[in-house]
Coordinates of C-alpha atoms in Angstrom, one line a residue:
M70 CA 0.0 0.0 0.0
A71 CA 2.4 2.6 1.0
K72 CA 5.3 3.1 -1.3
R73 CA 8.5 2.3 0.6
S74 CA 9.7 -1.1 1.5
T75 CA 9.7 -2.4 5.1
R76 CA 12.6 -4.9 4.3
R77 CA 15.5 -4.2 6.6
T78 CA 19.1 -5.1 6.3
A79 CA 21.0 -6.9 9.1
S80 CA 22.8 -3.7 10.0
E81 CA 19.7 -1.7 10.1
Q82 CA 18.1 -4.3 12.4
A83 CA 21.1 -4.2 14.6
E84 CA 21.0 -0.4 14.9
G85 CA 17.2 0.1 14.9
T86 CA 15.9 -2.6 17.2
P87 CA 17.0 -4.1 20.5
R88 CA 18.7 -7.5 20.6
L89 CA 16.0 -10.2 20.8
G90 CA 15.8 -12.1 24.0
T91 CA 14.3 -15.3 25.2
V92 CA 10.6 -15.9 26.0
V93 CA 10.1 -18.1 29.1
R94 CA 6.6 -19.5 29.9
F95 CA 6.1 -20.7 33.4
T96 CA 3.9 -23.6 34.4
P97 CA 0.6 -22.3 35.8
Q98 CA 0.7 -22.1 39.6
A99 CA 4.5 -22.3 39.5
A100 CA 5.4 -18.9 38.2
R101 CA 6.5 -17.4 41.5
A102 CA 8.9 -20.3 42.0
G103 CA 10.2 -19.8 38.5
V104 CA 10.9 -16.1 39.2
R105 CA 12.7 -17.0 42.3
Q106 CA 14.9 -19.4 40.3
L107 CA 15.7 -16.6 37.9
E108 CA 16.6 -14.3 40.7
G109 CA 18.6 -17.1 42.4
S110 CA 20.6 -17.5 39.2
G111 CA 21.6 -13.8 39.4
F112 CA 19.0 -12.3 37.0
R113 CA 17.5 -9.0 38.0
V114 CA 13.7 -9.3 37.4
A115 CA 11.4 -6.3 36.8
S116 CA 7.6 -6.9 37.0
S117 CA 5.4 -5.3 34.4
K118 CA 3.6 -3.7 37.3
D119 CA 6.7 -1.6 37.9
F120 CA 5.9 0.4 34.7
R121 CA 2.1 0.8 35.0
S122 CA 2.3 4.5 35.8
A123 CA 5.2 5.2 33.3
K124 CA 4.4 7.0 30.1
A125 CA 6.6 4.5 28.3
V126 CA 8.1 1.1 29.1
P127 CA 11.9 1.6 29.3
N128 CA 13.8 0.0 26.5
D129 CA 16.2 -1.6 29.0
F130 CA 13.5 -2.6 31.5
D131 CA 15.1 0.1 33.7
G132 CA 18.3 -1.9 33.9
A133 CA 16.7 -5.3 34.7
D134 CA 17.6 -8.5 32.9
V135 CA 14.1 -9.8 32.8
Q136 CA 10.6 -8.4 32.4
Y137 CA 8.0 -10.6 34.0
F138 CA 4.3 -10.4 33.1
E139 CA 2.7 -11.8 36.2
R140 CA -0.9 -12.2 34.9
F141 CA 0.3 -14.1 31.8
G142 CA 3.0 -16.2 33.6
I143 CA 5.6 -15.2 31.0
A144 CA 9.0 -13.6 31.2
I145 CA 11.2 -12.0 28.6
V146 CA 14.9 -12.4 29.3
R147 CA 17.0 -9.8 27.6
R148 CA 20.5 -11.1 27.9
D149 CA 22.9 -13.8 29.2
G150 CA 21.4 -16.7 27.2
E151 CA 24.3 -18.9 28.2
R152 CA 23.7 -18.3 31.9
L153 CA 19.9 -18.8 31.4
R154 CA 20.2 -22.3 29.7
P155 CA 21.1 -24.4 32.8
M156 CA 18.6 -22.7 34.9
V157 CA 15.8 -23.3 32.3
E158 CA 16.8 -26.9 31.9
K159 CA 16.6 -27.5 35.6
A160 CA 13.3 -25.6 35.8
M161 CA 11.8 -27.7 33.0
Q162 CA 12.8 -30.9 34.8
Q163 CA 11.1 -29.6 37.9
K164 CA 8.0 -28.5 35.8
T165 CA 8.4 -24.9 36.8
V166 CA 8.9 -23.8 33.2
S167 CA 6.7 -25.2 30.5
G168 CA 8.3 -23.6 27.5
V169 CA 11.1 -21.5 26.2
R170 CA 11.8 -20.0 22.8
P171 CA 13.6 -17.2 21.0
E172 CA 11.9 -13.8 21.0
R173 CA 10.3 -13.0 17.6
T174 CA 9.8 -9.9 15.5
Y175 CA 6.3 -8.9 14.3
R176 CA 5.3 -6.3 11.7
A177 CA 2.3 -4.2 10.7
L178 CA 0.2 -6.2 8.2
G179 CA -0.7 -3.7 5.6
A180 CA 1.7 -0.8 6.2
A181 CA 4.6 0.2 4.0
G182 CA 5.5 -2.4 1.4
M183 CA 1.9 -3.7 0.8
Q184 CA 0.5 -3.3 -2.7
R185 CA -2.4 -0.9 -3.2
A186 CA -5.5 -2.4 -4.8
E187 CA -6.2 0.7 -6.8
I188 CA -5.1 4.4 -7.0
A189 CA -6.2 6.2 -3.9
Q190 CA -9.1 8.6 -4.3
A191 CA -6.8 11.5 -3.4
S192 CA -9.7 14.0 -3.8
F193 CA -10.4 13.3 -0.1
A194 CA -7.0 14.9 0.6
G195 CA -7.6 17.7 -1.8
V196 CA -5.7 16.3 -4.8
A197 CA -7.1 15.8 -8.3
T198 CA -7.2 12.2 -9.6
L199 CA -7.5 10.3 -12.8
D200 CA -10.9 9.3 -13.9
Q201 CA -12.0 6.5 -11.6
D202 CA -14.1 4.6 -14.2
Y203 CA -11.1 4.5 -16.4
L204 CA -8.9 3.1 -13.6
R205 CA -11.4 0.5 -12.6
G206 CA -11.8 -0.6 -16.2
Y207 CA -8.0 -0.8 -16.6
R208 CA -7.7 -2.9 -13.4
D209 CA -10.5 -5.3 -14.4
G210 CA -9.0 -5.8 -17.9
I211 CA -5.6 -6.6 -16.4
N212 CA -7.1 -9.0 -13.8
E213 CA -9.1 -10.8 -16.6
L214 CA -5.9 -11.2 -18.7
V215 CA -3.9 -12.6 -15.7
D216 CA -6.7 -15.0 -15.0
R217 CA -6.7 -16.3 -18.6
L218 CA -2.9 -16.7 -18.6
L219 CA -3.0 -18.6 -15.4
G220 CA -5.9 -20.8 -16.6
S221 CA -8.1 -20.0 -13.6
D222 CA -11.8 -20.7 -13.7
V223 CA -13.1 -17.2 -14.0
V224 CA -16.4 -16.9 -15.8
E225 CA -16.3 -14.5 -18.7
G226 CA -17.3 -11.0 -17.6
E227 CA -17.2 -11.9 -13.9
R228 CA -14.6 -9.2 -13.2
A229 CA -16.8 -6.5 -14.9
A230 CA -19.7 -7.6 -12.7
V231 CA -18.0 -6.5 -9.5
P232 CA -20.3 -4.0 -7.9
R233 CA -19.2 -0.4 -7.9
V234 CA -20.3 0.9 -4.5
D235 CA -21.4 4.5 -4.1
E236 CA -19.2 5.8 -1.3
T237 CA -20.6 9.3 -1.2
T238 CA -21.8 9.0 2.4
A239 CA -20.0 5.9 3.7
T240 CA -17.2 3.5 2.7
W241 CA -18.0 0.2 1.1
G242 CA -16.8 -1.6 4.2
L243 CA -19.3 0.1 6.5
Q244 CA -22.1 -0.5 4.0
A245 CA -21.2 -4.2 3.5
T246 CA -21.1 -4.8 7.3
K247 CA -24.4 -2.9 7.7
V248 CA -22.9 -0.6 10.3
I249 CA -24.8 2.4 8.8
G250 CA -28.2 1.1 9.9
S251 CA -27.1 0.5 13.5
S252 CA -28.1 2.7 16.4
L253 CA -25.1 1.5 18.4
T254 CA -22.1 3.8 18.8
G255 CA -19.6 1.9 21.0
A256 CA -20.3 4.2 23.9
G257 CA -18.9 2.9 27.2
I258 CA -16.6 0.4 25.4
K259 CA -12.8 0.6 25.6
V260 CA -11.0 -0.5 22.4
A261 CA -7.2 -1.0 22.6
V262 CA -5.5 -0.9 19.2
L263 CA -1.9 -2.2 19.5
D264 CA -0.1 -0.9 16.5
T265 CA 2.3 1.9 15.3
G266 CA 0.7 4.6 17.4
F267 CA -2.0 7.2 16.7
D268 CA -2.2 10.8 15.6
H269 CA -4.7 12.0 18.2
T270 CA -4.4 15.5 16.7
H271 CA -6.1 14.5 13.5
Q272 CA -9.0 16.8 12.8
D273 CA -11.6 13.9 13.0
F274 CA -10.6 13.0 16.5
V275 CA -10.7 16.3 18.3
G276 CA -12.4 16.0 21.7
R277 CA -12.3 12.1 21.7
A278 CA -11.2 10.2 24.7
V279 CA -7.8 8.8 23.8
T280 CA -5.2 7.1 26.1
K281 CA -1.8 6.5 24.6
K282 CA 1.3 4.6 25.8
L283 CA 4.6 3.8 24.2
F284 CA 6.0 0.2 24.3
A285 CA 8.1 0.0 21.1
S286 CA 11.9 0.2 21.6
R287 CA 13.9 3.1 20.4
S288 CA 10.9 4.8 18.9
S289 CA 9.2 8.2 18.9
E290 CA 5.7 8.6 20.4
D291 CA 4.3 9.6 17.0
D292 CA 2.7 7.4 14.4
V293 CA 5.4 7.7 11.7
V294 CA 4.1 4.8 9.7
G295 CA 0.4 5.8 9.7
H296 CA -0.7 2.2 10.1
G297 CA -2.1 2.6 13.6
T298 CA -4.0 5.8 12.7
H299 CA -5.6 4.1 9.7
C300 CA -6.7 1.1 11.9
I301 CA -8.0 3.3 14.7
G302 CA -9.9 5.3 12.0
T303 CA -11.8 2.2 10.9
A304 CA -12.5 0.8 14.3
C305 CA -13.3 4.0 16.1
G306 CA -13.5 6.8 13.6
P307 CA -16.1 9.6 13.6
M308 CA -19.7 9.4 12.5
R309 CA -19.3 12.6 10.5
P310 CA -15.7 13.1 9.4
T311 CA -14.4 16.6 8.4
T312 CA -14.3 15.5 4.7
G313 CA -15.2 12.5 2.7
P314 CA -17.5 9.6 3.5
R315 CA -17.9 8.1 7.0
Y316 CA -15.2 5.5 7.5
G317 CA -15.3 4.8 11.3
I318 CA -17.5 2.3 13.2
A319 CA -17.6 2.7 17.0
Y320 CA -17.5 6.4 16.9
E321 CA -18.2 6.9 20.6
A322 CA -15.8 4.1 21.9
E323 CA -12.9 5.1 24.1
I324 CA -9.6 4.8 22.2
Y325 CA -6.5 3.1 23.8
A326 CA -3.6 3.4 21.4
G327 CA -0.6 1.3 22.5
K328 CA 2.4 1.8 20.3
V329 CA 3.9 -1.7 20.2
L330 CA 5.4 -1.3 16.7
G331 CA 8.2 1.1 16.2
D332 CA 8.8 3.9 13.6
D333 CA 9.8 1.2 11.2
G334 CA 6.6 -0.8 11.6
F335 CA 8.3 -3.6 13.6
G336 CA 7.9 -4.8 17.2
T337 CA 8.9 -7.8 19.4
D338 CA 7.2 -10.2 21.8
R339 CA 8.3 -7.8 24.6
S340 CA 6.4 -4.8 23.2
I341 CA 3.3 -6.7 22.1
I342 CA 2.9 -8.7 25.4
A343 CA 3.5 -5.5 27.3
G344 CA 0.8 -3.8 25.3
M345 CA -1.7 -6.6 25.9
D346 CA -0.9 -6.5 29.6
W347 CA -1.6 -2.7 29.6
A348 CA -4.9 -3.1 27.8
L349 CA -6.1 -5.5 30.5
D350 CA -4.9 -3.0 33.2
Q351 CA -7.1 -0.4 31.5
N352 CA -10.1 -2.8 31.5
C353 CA -10.4 -2.7 27.7
Q354 CA -13.1 -5.0 26.4
I355 CA -11.4 -5.4 23.0
I356 CA -7.8 -5.7 21.9
S357 CA -7.2 -5.1 18.1
M358 CA -3.9 -6.2 16.6
S359 CA -3.2 -5.7 12.9
L360 CA 0.2 -7.2 13.2
G361 CA 1.9 -10.6 13.0
A362 CA 4.7 -12.8 11.9
A363 CA 4.6 -15.2 9.0
T364 CA 4.4 -19.0 9.7
R365 CA 5.2 -22.0 7.6
L366 CA 3.3 -25.2 6.8
G367 CA 3.6 -27.5 9.8
D368 CA 4.2 -24.7 12.4
Q369 CA 2.2 -24.9 15.6
P370 CA 0.6 -21.9 17.3
S371 CA 2.6 -20.3 20.0
D372 CA 1.7 -21.7 23.3
D373 CA 2.6 -18.3 24.8
Y374 CA -0.2 -16.6 22.9
E375 CA -2.6 -19.5 23.5
Q376 CA -2.0 -18.8 27.2
I377 CA -2.2 -15.0 26.9
G378 CA -5.4 -15.2 24.8
Q379 CA -7.0 -17.4 27.4
V380 CA -6.1 -15.0 30.2
C381 CA -7.6 -12.2 28.2
L382 CA -10.8 -14.1 27.4
D383 CA -11.2 -15.1 31.1
A384 CA -10.8 -11.4 32.0
G385 CA -13.6 -10.4 29.7
T386 CA -11.4 -9.2 26.8
L387 CA -11.6 -10.4 23.2
V388 CA -8.3 -10.3 21.3
I389 CA -8.8 -9.9 17.5
A390 CA -5.8 -10.2 15.2
A391 CA -5.0 -10.1 11.4
A392 CA -4.6 -13.4 9.6
G393 CA -1.6 -12.3 7.6
N394 CA -0.9 -11.1 4.0
E395 CA 1.5 -13.7 2.7
S396 CA -0.8 -15.4 0.2
A397 CA -0.7 -15.1 -3.5
R398 CA -4.1 -16.6 -4.4
P399 CA -5.0 -18.7 -6.3
Q400 CA -1.5 -20.1 -6.8
R401 CA -0.5 -20.1 -3.1
I402 CA -2.3 -19.8 0.2
A403 CA -0.1 -19.1 3.1
P404 CA -0.9 -20.4 6.6
L405 CA -2.2 -18.0 9.3
G406 CA 0.4 -15.9 10.9
S407 CA 1.2 -15.6 14.6
P408 CA -0.4 -14.6 16.9
A409 CA -3.7 -14.9 14.9
N410 CA -3.2 -18.7 14.6
A411 CA -3.7 -19.2 18.4
S412 CA -7.1 -20.7 19.1
T413 CA -7.8 -18.1 21.8
I414 CA -7.3 -15.2 19.4
M415 CA -9.9 -14.3 16.8
A416 CA -8.2 -14.5 13.3
V417 CA -9.5 -12.1 10.6
A418 CA -9.1 -12.6 6.9
A419 CA -9.8 -9.9 4.2
V420 CA -12.4 -9.8 1.4
D421 CA -13.1 -7.3 -1.4
N422 CA -16.3 -5.6 -2.2
A423 CA -17.5 -8.6 -4.2
S424 CA -17.1 -10.8 -1.0
R425 CA -14.1 -12.6 -2.6
I426 CA -11.2 -13.5 -0.3
A427 CA -8.4 -11.1 -1.0
S428 CA -5.5 -12.5 -3.0
F429 CA -3.1 -11.8 -0.2
S430 CA -5.2 -13.1 2.7
C431 CA -3.8 -16.1 4.6
G432 CA -5.9 -19.2 5.3
G433 CA -6.2 -22.2 7.5
M434 CA -3.6 -24.3 5.9
N435 CA -2.3 -25.9 9.2
P436 CA -4.5 -28.3 11.1
N437 CA -6.7 -26.7 13.7
Q438 CA -5.6 -23.2 12.7
E439 CA -8.6 -21.6 11.1
V440 CA -9.8 -18.2 10.0
D441 CA -12.5 -17.3 12.4
I442 CA -14.1 -14.5 10.4
A443 CA -13.4 -12.2 7.4
A444 CA -14.2 -8.6 6.8
P445 CA -13.6 -5.8 4.3
G446 CA -9.8 -5.4 3.6
V447 CA -9.4 -4.1 0.1
A448 CA -9.2 -0.4 -0.9
I449 CA -10.2 0.7 2.6
L450 CA -10.4 4.4 3.1
S451 CA -9.4 5.7 6.6
S452 CA -7.5 8.4 8.4
L453 CA -3.8 9.0 8.3
P454 CA -1.5 11.3 10.3
G455 CA -1.5 15.0 9.4
N456 CA -5.3 15.3 8.6
K457 CA -4.9 13.0 5.7
Y458 CA -6.8 10.0 4.3
D459 CA -6.0 7.1 2.0
R460 CA -7.1 3.6 0.8
W461 CA -5.0 0.7 2.0
D462 CA -5.3 -3.1 1.6
G463 CA -4.5 -5.8 4.1
T464 CA -5.9 -8.1 6.7
S465 CA -4.8 -5.2 8.9
M466 CA -7.6 -3.2 7.4
A467 CA -10.1 -6.1 7.9
T468 CA -9.2 -6.5 11.6
P469 CA -10.5 -3.1 12.8
H470 CA -13.8 -3.6 11.0
V471 CA -14.3 -6.7 13.2
S472 CA -13.0 -4.8 16.3
G473 CA -15.3 -1.9 15.7
I474 CA -18.3 -4.1 15.3
A475 CA -17.3 -6.1 18.4
A476 CA -17.5 -2.8 20.3
L477 CA -21.0 -2.2 19.0
I478 CA -22.1 -5.7 20.1
A479 CA -20.4 -5.3 23.5
Q480 CA -22.3 -2.1 24.0
S481 CA -25.6 -3.8 23.2
N482 CA -25.3 -6.2 26.2
I483 CA -23.0 -6.2 29.2
A484 CA -23.0 -10.0 29.1
F485 CA -21.1 -9.9 25.8
R486 CA -17.6 -10.0 27.2
G487 CA -14.7 -12.3 26.5
W488 CA -15.9 -15.7 25.3
A489 CA -19.5 -14.5 25.3
L490 CA -18.5 -11.7 22.8
W491 CA -16.8 -14.3 20.6
A492 CA -19.6 -16.8 21.0
P493 CA -22.4 -15.1 19.0
A494 CA -20.8 -16.1 15.7
P495 CA -24.1 -15.5 13.7
D496 CA -24.2 -12.0 15.1
F497 CA -20.7 -11.3 13.9
Q498 CA -21.4 -12.9 10.6
A499 CA -24.5 -10.8 10.1
A500 CA -22.5 -7.7 10.8
A501 CA -19.2 -8.7 9.2
V502 CA -18.6 -10.6 6.0
S503 CA -18.4 -14.3 6.9
A504 CA -15.3 -16.3 6.2
A505 CA -15.2 -18.3 3.0

């Protein structure tokens, strides 16, 4: 979608991000004993509670070797892997530790580097554009030619039959999900969007209740990428924007913007888990994460995120995550990315305005790792920093549609929290486009 690449060289990664650590998952009921073992081995442990009142989580854990997330039973060890190994081996024998793995890197799914489905309607930003009918006709012609060359079973004229939605008053995504006819607003619901940050000074969000916190390492507080502002715009944007059609769903929800991805669009387990921990501290009913890491055929879901998602659901919080953009349909369907492939996290695929699964959208290729729902994720208009707007593609764009609608459903009945908010699948599918 955006024009520059997010691919980073090894030197850039070394300079721009902290050295990755080790994720240690404690056996339930044995976490305190595990922490004592870490401390007994000479590791200085900082609890996530230590940073609750801080504006940002320190990059170096305030000098500690380990950051411990008590409610999740998980610790991130920053350094001294050689010293950690014998302690972990002993702890696993004693069943104090149930798992250990290298820390991973995650990225925004639909930010810089993603292809744009079509030329943005820059008139919403005050810039003249080429004729839209010409552009759509050109796109449809190219798509049909590619289909013929690949030998796919596309019916003659099918591409031309794609509906052209009138977006004068509302985006096609809001129309498809039937948000426009709802009297619900998201009032009283807290939505945490863990992403690249948020431009709270955007003209469409003046006067809104916004709480922000920085978790990304070596990063500014601003949304440099624009990805977080775009996602928040879809989930919680205004009913009546300053210009252009309505693009936001839960326009009276409280916004919690956790910057877990840095100025380059990348984050780590440390920043993401810290953001989820913070969202629970803030009593957010919904956590929206348009981020992930690619997986391969045969990969298992992370037990860490299975455990974290379960804790969130038990606390009354639904976690919604993007399925991933690594597919190239119809030739190749990539498996769900992490953490969306965890069974305790709702995985969101993307569709276009003809209800077709987007070519880039990942699918349930690994056993017991399924897409839970799909939503509009192609040519999605939303807000960008600096009072701007643009159309982006991605399962990142589909995820906030589901998160915003979840906020409306949560507002409708106080009983719809956690598992109960996930449970009414027919309600979700009536509001969002059901997965194919």
